[in-house]
């Protein structure tokens, strides 16, 4: 079942069945990853197995052009992304409303899908959604341009040529191919903004999660203010990479959201924050810092203390 | 890494012959699947053992680990609860496992079922 044809594109899908029974039908949770340097694995390992172990029917897939899914030349508009997801659910025979969980662009996609197909959505969890009432497409396209420029830097070329490592090298080359050989940039530019009137009519519970140190955290207030049923949590000491930086808390949060929402929202455990090493505070790098970055064990890691 | 099922190879008292054989054959199967996923070209000359690490030794991409788990789910069915094994692990925890960690978990699950997971004579 790893590959499914949906909306005319081959999508790599992994469905994790619930490993325990819960009262009532198992909630179906569909996870939507972020753009370019992301794929199925972040959600599959970050939340997917956990929610299947908690009793959910979990569906993860690689978005068009990402991971193991087909890299078509075009078809990266929001409308096509929505059609891909709709086609995927049809192909899998999912005929009940689903809980959508999205990260970054995947969260924007989840919201857009929810607006178009509210009757097919049980809830939305939006992790770090880029959200603007005006100019969303321009902002998304600009961030892709910056990413491509950074990846095309001569030093990066040299680093890849010198053996950046099999895993990083492959994911970097795939990301560059997606940016250079497809219409994803133009398609992002064409992403429509979210009309406030439609958001006001969204009759679906929404959980929004932002990192306090994210460059887009200032978009949270506008998002929450426009939707009638939105719960917002902003996590201290995390960035746009909150899914990776606070996966343990997000697992607790999602179990609460899906199974115990009438109870109080779980608090992030004390001590979960990133501990800044002393040498960073004192601004005196240890002598072996660079060799430690290459994987040698000459400098004690604060995490191992 | 905090999985109640996670354990480490190499710290057990002498196991029974049946258990040793189960782990040996599971290691062979796992190595075959890994060669299929990663490709023989890259793995030429690499001996996959219980001590092999997925990140440092095999440079396994996280998406390849997704494929690995999917193949193992197909192979062992619902009797081996990979979701619970992986539930509290982050991506880095998963990639940081050794082949032996995974073999141990599978063997524990198969033992707990009390049914042979491997047919004889293959």
Coordinates of C-alpha atoms in Angstrom, one line a residue:
Chain A
X1 CA 0.0 0.0 0.0
X2 CA 3.0 2.3 -0.1
X3 CA 2.1 3.8 -3.4
X4 CA -1.3 5.2 -4.5
X5 CA -2.5 7.0 -7.6
X6 CA -4.5 10.0 -6.5
X7 CA -5.5 13.0 -8.7
X8 CA -3.2 11.5 -11.4
X9 CA 0.0 11.5 -9.3
X10 CA 1.8 8.7 -7.6
X11 CA 1.9 9.4 -3.9
X12 CA 3.9 7.5 -1.3
X13 CA 1.6 6.6 1.6
X14 CA 2.1 4.9 4.9
X15 CA -1.0 3.9 6.9
X16 CA -0.3 2.9 10.5
X17 CA -3.2 1.0 12.0
X18 CA -4.2 1.6 15.6
X19 CA -2.4 -0.8 17.9
X20 CA -5.0 -0.5 20.7
X21 CA -8.7 -0.2 20.8
X22 CA -10.4 2.9 22.0
X23 CA -14.0 3.7 22.8
X24 CA -15.9 4.2 19.5
X25 CA -14.3 4.2 16.1
X26 CA -10.6 4.9 15.9
X27 CA -10.0 8.5 14.9
X28 CA -8.5 8.9 11.4
X29 CA -5.5 11.3 11.5
X30 CA -3.9 12.5 8.3
X31 CA -0.6 14.2 8.5
X32 CA 0.7 16.9 6.1
X33 CA 4.4 17.7 6.1
X34 CA 6.1 20.9 5.2
X35 CA 7.7 22.1 1.9
X36 CA 11.0 21.3 0.1
X37 CA 13.3 20.1 2.9
X38 CA 10.6 17.9 4.5
X39 CA 9.0 14.6 3.9
X40 CA 6.8 11.8 5.4
X41 CA 9.4 10.9 8.0
X42 CA 9.1 13.9 10.3
X43 CA 5.5 13.2 11.1
X44 CA 5.8 9.4 10.8
X45 CA 8.3 9.3 13.6
X46 CA 7.4 12.5 15.4
X47 CA 3.7 11.8 15.9
X48 CA 2.5 9.0 13.7
X49 CA 3.6 6.0 15.6
X50 CA 2.6 7.6 18.9
X51 CA -0.9 8.3 17.8
X52 CA -1.3 4.8 16.3
X53 CA -0.2 3.4 19.6
X54 CA -2.8 5.6 21.3
X55 CA -5.5 4.1 19.1
X56 CA -5.6 6.3 15.9
X57 CA -5.7 5.2 12.3
X58 CA -2.8 7.2 11.0
X59 CA -2.2 8.2 7.4
X60 CA 1.1 9.8 6.4
X61 CA 2.1 10.6 2.9
X62 CA 4.8 12.4 0.9
X63 CA 3.3 15.5 -0.8
X64 CA 3.7 15.7 -4.6
X65 CA 7.3 16.2 -5.5
X66 CA 8.6 15.3 -2.0
X67 CA 10.1 12.2 -0.5
X68 CA 9.1 9.1 -2.5
X69 CA 6.2 10.6 -4.2
X70 CA 6.2 11.5 -7.9
X71 CA 8.0 14.7 -8.8
X72 CA 5.7 16.1 -11.5
X73 CA 6.8 19.1 -13.4
X74 CA 3.8 21.1 -12.3
X75 CA 0.7 20.8 -10.1
X76 CA 2.0 22.5 -6.9
X77 CA -0.8 25.0 -6.5
X78 CA -2.9 24.9 -3.4
X79 CA -5.9 23.7 -5.4
X80 CA -3.9 20.8 -6.7
X81 CA -2.6 20.0 -3.2
X82 CA -6.2 19.9 -2.0
X83 CA -7.2 17.7 -4.9
X84 CA -4.3 15.4 -4.2
X85 CA -5.4 14.9 -0.6
X86 CA -9.0 14.5 -1.6
X87 CA -8.0 11.9 -4.2
X88 CA -5.9 10.1 -1.6
X89 CA -8.7 9.8 0.9
X90 CA -11.0 8.5 -1.9
X91 CA -8.4 6.0 -3.0
X92 CA -8.0 4.8 0.6
X93 CA -11.7 4.5 1.1
X94 CA -11.8 7.0 3.9
X95 CA -15.4 8.0 4.1
X96 CA -15.5 9.6 7.6
X97 CA -14.3 13.1 8.6
X98 CA -10.6 13.1 9.5
X99 CA -8.4 15.0 11.8
X100 CA -5.8 16.9 9.8
X101 CA -2.4 17.7 11.3
X102 CA -0.1 19.9 9.3
X103 CA 3.3 21.4 9.7
X104 CA 4.4 24.6 8.1
X105 CA 3.0 24.6 4.5
X106 CA 1.2 21.4 5.4
X107 CA -0.6 23.4 8.0
X108 CA -1.6 26.0 5.5
X109 CA -2.8 23.2 3.3
X110 CA -4.8 21.7 6.1
X111 CA -6.5 25.0 6.7
X112 CA -7.3 25.4 3.0
X113 CA -8.7 21.9 2.8
X114 CA -10.8 22.5 5.9
X115 CA -12.3 25.6 4.3
X116 CA -13.1 23.8 1.1
X117 CA -14.3 20.5 2.7
X118 CA -15.4 21.4 6.2
X119 CA -17.8 18.4 6.2
X120 CA -14.9 16.0 5.7
X121 CA -12.8 17.4 8.6
X122 CA -13.2 16.6 12.3
X123 CA -10.5 18.9 13.5
X124 CA -7.4 20.8 12.3
X125 CA -4.0 21.0 14.1
X126 CA -1.9 23.7 12.5
X127 CA 1.8 23.6 13.5
X128 CA 3.6 26.8 12.5
X129 CA 1.2 27.7 9.6
X130 CA 2.4 30.5 7.4
X131 CA -0.7 32.7 7.5
X132 CA -1.3 36.1 6.0
X133 CA -4.6 37.6 5.0
X134 CA -2.8 39.5 2.2
X135 CA 0.3 38.5 0.3
X136 CA 0.6 34.9 1.4
X137 CA 1.6 33.6 -2.0
X138 CA 4.3 36.3 -2.4
X139 CA 5.7 35.5 1.1
X140 CA 5.8 31.7 0.3
X141 CA 7.5 32.3 -3.1
X142 CA 10.0 34.6 -1.5
X143 CA 11.0 32.1 1.1
X144 CA 11.5 29.4 -1.6
X145 CA 13.7 31.8 -3.6
X146 CA 15.8 32.4 -0.5
X147 CA 16.1 28.7 0.1
X148 CA 17.2 28.1 -3.5
X149 CA 19.8 30.9 -3.3
X150 CA 21.2 29.4 -0.1
X151 CA 21.4 26.0 -1.6
X152 CA 23.1 27.2 -4.8
X153 CA 25.8 28.9 -2.9
X154 CA 29.3 27.9 -4.1
X155 CA 30.3 26.7 -0.6
X156 CA 27.3 24.4 -0.6
X157 CA 28.3 23.0 -3.9
X158 CA 31.7 22.3 -2.6
X159 CA 30.4 20.8 0.6
X160 CA 28.2 18.4 -1.4
X161 CA 31.1 17.5 -3.8
X162 CA 33.4 16.9 -0.8
X163 CA 31.0 14.3 0.6
X164 CA 28.4 16.0 2.9
X165 CA 27.2 12.5 3.8
X166 CA 24.9 10.3 1.9
X167 CA 21.7 11.2 3.6
X168 CA 22.1 15.0 3.6
X169 CA 23.5 15.0 0.1
X170 CA 20.6 13.1 -1.3
X171 CA 17.9 15.2 0.4
X172 CA 19.7 18.4 -0.6
X173 CA 19.9 17.3 -4.3
X174 CA 16.2 16.3 -4.3
X175 CA 15.2 19.6 -2.8
X176 CA 17.2 21.5 -5.4
X177 CA 15.6 19.5 -8.2
X178 CA 12.2 20.3 -6.9
X179 CA 13.0 24.0 -6.8
X180 CA 14.8 24.1 -10.2
X181 CA 12.9 21.6 -12.3
X182 CA 9.3 22.2 -11.4
X183 CA 6.8 25.1 -11.2
X184 CA 6.6 25.0 -7.5
X185 CA 7.9 28.6 -7.2
X186 CA 5.3 30.0 -9.5
X187 CA 2.6 27.9 -8.0
X188 CA 3.4 29.2 -4.5
X189 CA 3.2 32.7 -5.8
X190 CA -0.3 32.0 -6.9
X191 CA -1.5 30.8 -3.5
X192 CA -4.6 32.8 -2.7
X193 CA -4.8 34.5 0.7
X194 CA -7.5 33.4 3.2
X195 CA -10.6 35.6 3.0
X196 CA -11.6 36.6 6.6
X197 CA -15.2 36.0 6.0
X198 CA -14.6 32.3 5.1
X199 CA -12.4 31.8 8.2
X200 CA -15.1 33.3 10.3
X201 CA -17.5 30.7 9.0
X202 CA -15.1 27.7 9.7
X203 CA -17.1 25.5 11.9
X204 CA -14.3 23.1 12.8
X205 CA -12.2 23.0 16.0
X206 CA -8.7 24.3 15.3
X207 CA -5.5 23.8 17.4
X208 CA -2.7 26.2 16.4
X209 CA 0.9 25.7 17.6
X210 CA 3.7 28.2 17.1
X211 CA 7.2 28.5 18.4
X212 CA 7.9 31.6 20.5
X213 CA 11.1 32.2 18.6
X214 CA 9.7 31.5 15.1
X215 CA 10.0 34.2 12.5
X216 CA 6.2 33.9 11.8
X217 CA 4.9 33.8 15.4
X218 CA 3.5 37.3 14.8
X219 CA 1.0 35.7 12.4
X220 CA -0.6 33.7 15.2
X221 CA -2.7 36.5 16.6
X222 CA -4.3 37.3 13.3
X223 CA -5.1 33.6 12.6
X224 CA -6.6 33.0 16.0
X225 CA -8.7 36.2 15.9
X226 CA -10.3 35.3 12.6
X227 CA -11.6 31.8 13.5
X228 CA -14.5 31.0 15.8
X229 CA -13.1 27.9 17.5
X230 CA -9.3 28.1 17.7
X231 CA -7.0 27.1 20.6
X232 CA -3.6 28.6 20.4
X233 CA -0.4 27.5 22.2
X234 CA 2.9 29.2 21.8
X235 CA 5.9 27.2 22.9
X236 CA 8.8 29.0 24.6
X237 CA 12.3 28.3 23.4
X238 CA 11.2 26.8 20.1
X239 CA 11.4 28.1 16.5
X240 CA 9.7 27.3 13.2
X241 CA 11.1 23.8 13.8
X242 CA 8.8 23.2 16.7
X243 CA 7.8 19.7 15.5
X244 CA 11.4 18.6 15.9
X245 CA 12.2 20.7 18.9
X246 CA 9.2 19.9 21.0
X247 CA 8.1 16.5 19.7
X248 CA 7.7 15.1 23.2
X249 CA 5.3 17.8 24.2
X250 CA 3.4 17.7 20.9
X251 CA 2.8 14.0 21.5
X252 CA 1.1 14.8 24.8
X253 CA -0.8 17.7 23.2
X254 CA -2.1 15.6 20.4
X255 CA -3.3 12.8 22.7
X256 CA -5.1 15.4 24.7
X257 CA -6.6 17.0 21.6
X258 CA -7.8 13.8 20.1
X259 CA -8.9 11.9 23.2
X260 CA -9.3 14.1 26.3
X261 CA -10.1 17.6 25.0
X262 CA -12.6 18.2 27.8
X263 CA -9.7 18.0 30.3
X264 CA -7.2 20.8 30.9
X265 CA -4.6 21.2 28.2
X266 CA -1.4 19.5 29.2
X267 CA 1.4 21.9 30.2
X268 CA 4.9 21.5 28.8
X269 CA 7.1 19.8 31.4
X270 CA 9.7 22.0 33.2
X271 CA 13.1 21.2 31.9
X272 CA 12.0 20.5 28.4
X273 CA 13.7 23.7 27.2
X274 CA 16.9 23.7 25.4
X275 CA 19.8 24.3 27.8
X276 CA 22.3 26.8 26.5
X277 CA 25.8 25.5 27.2
X278 CA 28.0 27.6 29.5
X279 CA 30.6 28.3 26.8
X280 CA 27.9 29.9 24.7
X281 CA 26.9 32.2 27.6
X282 CA 30.5 33.1 28.2
X283 CA 31.3 33.4 24.5
X284 CA 34.4 31.3 24.8
X285 CA 34.3 28.4 22.3
X286 CA 36.1 25.2 23.5
X287 CA 39.3 24.4 21.6
X288 CA 37.8 21.3 19.9
X289 CA 34.5 22.8 18.8
X290 CA 34.9 22.3 15.1
X291 CA 36.2 18.7 15.4
X292 CA 33.2 17.9 17.6
X293 CA 30.9 19.2 14.8
X294 CA 32.5 16.6 12.5
X295 CA 31.4 13.9 14.9
X296 CA 34.5 13.4 17.0
X297 CA 34.0 12.9 20.7
X298 CA 36.6 15.3 21.9
X299 CA 34.3 17.8 23.5
X300 CA 31.8 16.8 26.1
X301 CA 28.3 17.4 24.9
X302 CA 26.1 19.2 27.4
X303 CA 23.4 16.7 26.6
X304 CA 25.5 13.8 27.8
X305 CA 26.4 15.5 31.1
Chain B
X1 CA 14.5 7.2 24.0
X2 CA 11.8 6.0 26.3
X3 CA 10.1 2.9 25.0
X4 CA 9.1 0.3 27.4
X5 CA 9.9 -2.3 24.8
X6 CA 13.3 -0.9 23.8
X7 CA 16.2 -3.0 25.0
X8 CA 19.8 -3.4 24.1
X9 CA 21.6 -6.3 22.6
X10 CA 24.5 -7.8 24.4
X11 CA 23.5 -7.4 28.0
X12 CA 21.6 -10.6 28.5
X13 CA 22.7 -13.8 30.2
X14 CA 23.3 -16.7 27.8
X15 CA 20.1 -17.2 25.8
X16 CA 18.6 -20.5 24.7
X17 CA 19.6 -21.9 21.3
X18 CA 16.1 -21.1 20.1
X19 CA 16.4 -17.5 21.0
X20 CA 19.9 -17.2 19.5
X21 CA 18.7 -18.7 16.3
X22 CA 15.7 -16.4 16.2
X23 CA 17.9 -13.4 16.7
X24 CA 20.4 -14.6 14.1
X25 CA 17.8 -15.2 11.5
X26 CA 16.0 -11.9 12.2
X27 CA 19.4 -10.1 11.8
X28 CA 19.9 -11.8 8.4
X29 CA 16.4 -10.8 7.3
X30 CA 16.9 -7.3 8.5
X31 CA 20.2 -7.1 6.6
X32 CA 18.5 -8.3 3.5
X33 CA 15.8 -5.7 3.7
X34 CA 18.4 -3.0 4.4
X35 CA 20.4 -4.0 1.4
X36 CA 17.3 -3.8 -0.7
X37 CA 16.4 -0.4 0.6
X38 CA 19.8 1.2 0.6
X39 CA 21.3 -0.6 -2.5
X40 CA 24.1 -3.0 -2.9
X41 CA 26.3 -0.4 -4.5
X42 CA 26.5 1.7 -1.4
X43 CA 26.7 -1.3 1.0
X44 CA 29.5 -3.1 -0.9
X45 CA 31.8 -4.5 1.6
X46 CA 29.7 -3.4 4.6
X47 CA 29.0 -6.3 7.0
X48 CA 25.6 -5.7 8.7
X49 CA 25.7 -7.0 12.3
X50 CA 23.8 -6.4 15.5
X51 CA 26.3 -3.6 16.3
X52 CA 25.7 -1.8 13.0
X53 CA 24.2 1.7 13.6
X54 CA 21.6 3.1 11.2
X55 CA 23.0 6.6 11.2
X56 CA 26.8 6.3 11.6
X57 CA 27.4 3.1 9.8
X58 CA 24.7 3.0 7.1
X59 CA 23.9 6.7 6.9
X60 CA 20.3 5.7 6.6
X61 CA 17.9 8.5 5.6
X62 CA 14.9 8.9 7.9
X63 CA 12.7 8.2 4.9
X64 CA 14.5 4.9 4.3
X65 CA 13.8 4.0 7.9
X66 CA 10.1 4.6 7.1
X67 CA 10.5 2.1 4.3
X68 CA 12.3 -0.3 6.6
X69 CA 9.5 -0.2 9.2
X70 CA 6.9 -0.6 6.5
X71 CA 8.7 -3.7 5.2
X72 CA 9.0 -5.1 8.7
X73 CA 5.3 -4.5 9.4
X74 CA 4.5 -6.5 6.3
X75 CA 6.8 -9.3 7.3
X76 CA 5.8 -9.7 10.9
X77 CA 2.2 -8.5 10.9
X78 CA 0.3 -7.0 13.8
X79 CA 2.0 -9.3 16.3
X80 CA 5.0 -7.0 16.4
X81 CA 3.8 -3.6 17.6
X82 CA 6.2 -1.3 15.9
X83 CA 4.0 1.7 16.7
X84 CA 4.4 1.2 20.4
X85 CA 8.1 0.5 20.1
X86 CA 8.6 3.8 18.2
X87 CA 5.9 5.8 19.9
X88 CA 8.0 8.0 22.2
X89 CA 11.1 8.2 20.0
X90 CA 12.1 11.3 18.0
X91 CA 13.5 10.9 14.5
X92 CA 17.0 11.2 15.9
X93 CA 16.3 8.5 18.5
X94 CA 15.1 6.2 15.8
X95 CA 18.0 6.7 13.4
X96 CA 20.3 6.3 16.5
X97 CA 19.2 2.7 17.0
X98 CA 21.4 -0.2 16.2
X99 CA 20.4 -3.2 14.1
X100 CA 20.6 -5.2 17.4
X101 CA 18.1 -2.9 19.1
X102 CA 15.6 -3.6 16.4
X103 CA 16.4 -7.4 16.3
X104 CA 16.0 -7.6 20.1
X105 CA 12.6 -5.9 20.0
X106 CA 11.3 -8.1 17.2
X107 CA 12.6 -11.3 18.9
X108 CA 11.0 -10.2 22.2
X109 CA 7.7 -9.7 20.4
X110 CA 7.9 -13.0 18.6
X111 CA 8.8 -14.8 21.8
X112 CA 5.9 -13.1 23.6
X113 CA 3.5 -14.4 20.9
X114 CA 4.8 -17.9 21.5
X115 CA 4.7 -18.8 17.8
X116 CA 7.6 -19.3 15.4
X117 CA 8.0 -16.3 13.1
X118 CA 10.4 -18.1 10.8
X119 CA 9.6 -21.2 8.8
X120 CA 12.3 -23.9 9.0
X121 CA 14.4 -24.9 6.1
X122 CA 14.6 -21.5 4.4

